[in-house]
Amino acid sequence: MKSKISLVIKIIITISIILSGLVVLTNWRLKGIHIFGLDISAEQVNMFVDSSGSYLYLAFVAIVILIIWGVWIGRRAIAKKKE
């Protein structure tokens, strides 16, 4: 039962981080980037995102999946080796 709950929590965390990344990318494309005095217009963001944005988002998704699932899978593999 505990492993099923853990699996559901991992799936929910993965999906929520991936969707939040998509929302942030969409927001940057519509309004531009305004963080800590860095002002990049929406046109400049769209020029960059149109050329490489889908690859960056796929890399983000891959990194999120590797971090969330890799860390937990790695912990499980290490725990099995100790036994």
PDB file of C-alpha atoms in Angstrom:
ATOM      1  CA  MET A   1       0.000   0.000   0.000  1.00  0.00           C
ATOM      2  CA  LYS A   2       2.823   2.372   0.891  1.00  0.00           C
ATOM      3  CA  SER A   3       4.578   1.795  -2.447  1.00  0.00           C
ATOM      4  CA  LYS A   4       1.393   2.591  -4.372  1.00  0.00           C
ATOM      5  CA  ILE A   5       0.949   5.848  -2.465  1.00  0.00           C
ATOM      6  CA  SER A   6       4.603   6.704  -3.100  1.00  0.00           C
ATOM      7  CA  LEU A   7       4.165   5.988  -6.825  1.00  0.00           C
ATOM      8  CA  VAL A   8       1.060   8.183  -7.023  1.00  0.00           C
ATOM      9  CA  ILE A   9       2.882  11.019  -5.224  1.00  0.00           C
ATOM     10  CA  LYS A  10       5.827  10.758  -7.657  1.00  0.00           C
ATOM     11  CA  ILE A  11       3.477  10.879 -10.645  1.00  0.00           C
ATOM     12  CA  ILE A  12       1.618  13.900  -9.244  1.00  0.00           C
ATOM     13  CA  ILE A  13       4.867  15.767  -8.488  1.00  0.00           C
ATOM     14  CA  THR A  14       6.254  15.006 -11.958  1.00  0.00           C
ATOM     15  CA  ILE A  15       3.126  16.154 -13.777  1.00  0.00           C
ATOM     16  CA  SER A  16       2.778  19.307 -11.672  1.00  0.00           C
ATOM     17  CA  ILE A  17       6.402  20.377 -12.251  1.00  0.00           C
ATOM     18  CA  ILE A  18       6.154  19.697 -15.988  1.00  0.00           C
ATOM     19  CA  LEU A  19       2.901  21.672 -16.269  1.00  0.00           C
ATOM     20  CA  SER A  20       4.280  24.547 -14.199  1.00  0.00           C
ATOM     21  CA  GLY A  21       7.290  24.708 -16.532  1.00  0.00           C
ATOM     22  CA  LEU A  22       4.943  24.910 -19.517  1.00  0.00           C
ATOM     23  CA  VAL A  23       2.938  27.683 -17.829  1.00  0.00           C
ATOM     24  CA  VAL A  24       6.113  29.667 -17.082  1.00  0.00           C
ATOM     25  CA  LEU A  25       7.339  29.280 -20.672  1.00  0.00           C
ATOM     26  CA  THR A  26       3.958  30.413 -21.993  1.00  0.00           C
ATOM     27  CA  ASN A  27       3.938  33.398 -19.633  1.00  0.00           C
ATOM     28  CA  TRP A  28       7.424  34.398 -20.772  1.00  0.00           C
ATOM     29  CA  ARG A  29       6.343  34.142 -24.412  1.00  0.00           C
ATOM     30  CA  LEU A  30       3.325  36.395 -23.807  1.00  0.00           C
ATOM     31  CA  LYS A  31       4.736  38.986 -21.389  1.00  0.00           C
ATOM     32  CA  GLY A  32       8.510  38.728 -21.595  1.00  0.00           C
ATOM     33  CA  ILE A  33      10.978  38.090 -18.790  1.00  0.00           C
ATOM     34  CA  HIS A  34      11.178  40.602 -15.933  1.00  0.00           C
ATOM     35  CA  ILE A  35      13.310  39.138 -13.135  1.00  0.00           C
ATOM     36  CA  PHE A  36      15.697  41.063 -10.862  1.00  0.00           C
ATOM     37  CA  GLY A  37      15.988  44.029 -13.215  1.00  0.00           C
ATOM     38  CA  LEU A  38      16.402  41.826 -16.277  1.00  0.00           C
ATOM     39  CA  ASP A  39      13.923  43.055 -18.874  1.00  0.00           C
ATOM     40  CA  ILE A  40      13.599  40.954 -22.015  1.00  0.00           C
ATOM     41  CA  SER A  41      10.684  41.767 -24.268  1.00  0.00           C
ATOM     42  CA  ALA A  42       8.195  39.172 -25.429  1.00  0.00           C
ATOM     43  CA  GLU A  43       9.421  39.550 -29.018  1.00  0.00           C
ATOM     44  CA  GLN A  44      12.966  38.649 -28.018  1.00  0.00           C
ATOM     45  CA  VAL A  45      11.736  35.681 -26.015  1.00  0.00           C
ATOM     46  CA  ASN A  46       9.647  34.483 -28.960  1.00  0.00           C
ATOM     47  CA  MET A  47      12.625  34.744 -31.334  1.00  0.00           C
ATOM     48  CA  PHE A  48      14.618  32.468 -29.024  1.00  0.00           C
ATOM     49  CA  VAL A  49      11.773  30.120 -28.127  1.00  0.00           C
ATOM     50  CA  ASP A  50      10.636  29.636 -31.716  1.00  0.00           C
ATOM     51  CA  SER A  51      14.106  28.472 -32.709  1.00  0.00           C
ATOM     52  CA  SER A  52      15.001  26.332 -29.697  1.00  0.00           C
ATOM     53  CA  GLY A  53      12.154  26.492 -27.184  1.00  0.00           C
ATOM     54  CA  SER A  54      10.694  23.093 -27.854  1.00  0.00           C
ATOM     55  CA  TYR A  55      14.116  21.518 -27.390  1.00  0.00           C
ATOM     56  CA  LEU A  56      14.629  23.442 -24.155  1.00  0.00           C
ATOM     57  CA  TYR A  57      11.239  22.331 -22.859  1.00  0.00           C
ATOM     58  CA  LEU A  58      11.961  18.705 -23.763  1.00  0.00           C
ATOM     59  CA  ALA A  59      15.298  18.986 -21.958  1.00  0.00           C
ATOM     60  CA  PHE A  60      13.487  20.463 -18.936  1.00  0.00           C
ATOM     61  CA  VAL A  61      11.027  17.568 -18.939  1.00  0.00           C
ATOM     62  CA  ALA A  62      13.834  15.025 -19.244  1.00  0.00           C
ATOM     63  CA  ILE A  63      15.784  16.619 -16.377  1.00  0.00           C
ATOM     64  CA  VAL A  64      12.688  16.730 -14.149  1.00  0.00           C
ATOM     65  CA  ILE A  65      11.927  13.083 -14.822  1.00  0.00           C
ATOM     66  CA  LEU A  66      15.534  12.054 -14.234  1.00  0.00           C
ATOM     67  CA  ILE A  67      15.762  14.006 -10.991  1.00  0.00           C
ATOM     68  CA  ILE A  68      12.437  12.883  -9.535  1.00  0.00           C
ATOM     69  CA  TRP A  69      12.472   9.300 -10.742  1.00  0.00           C
ATOM     70  CA  GLY A  70      16.237   8.848 -10.825  1.00  0.00           C
ATOM     71  CA  VAL A  71      16.749   9.920  -7.240  1.00  0.00           C
ATOM     72  CA  TRP A  72      14.002   7.660  -5.961  1.00  0.00           C
ATOM     73  CA  ILE A  73      15.023   4.763  -8.205  1.00  0.00           C
ATOM     74  CA  GLY A  74      18.634   5.288  -7.166  1.00  0.00           C
ATOM     75  CA  ARG A  75      17.704   5.204  -3.481  1.00  0.00           C
ATOM     76  CA  ARG A  76      15.800   1.969  -4.011  1.00  0.00           C
ATOM     77  CA  ALA A  77      18.750   0.389  -5.837  1.00  0.00           C
ATOM     78  CA  ILE A  78      21.170   1.421  -3.094  1.00  0.00           C
ATOM     79  CA  ALA A  79      18.808   0.075  -0.424  1.00  0.00           C
ATOM     80  CA  LYS A  80      18.626  -3.297  -2.212  1.00  0.00           C
ATOM     81  CA  LYS A  81      22.418  -3.524  -2.446  1.00  0.00           C
ATOM     82  CA  LYS A  82      22.798  -3.011   1.307  1.00  0.00           C
ATOM     83  CA  GLU A  83      20.536  -5.949   2.085  1.00  0.00           C
TER      84      GLU A  83
END
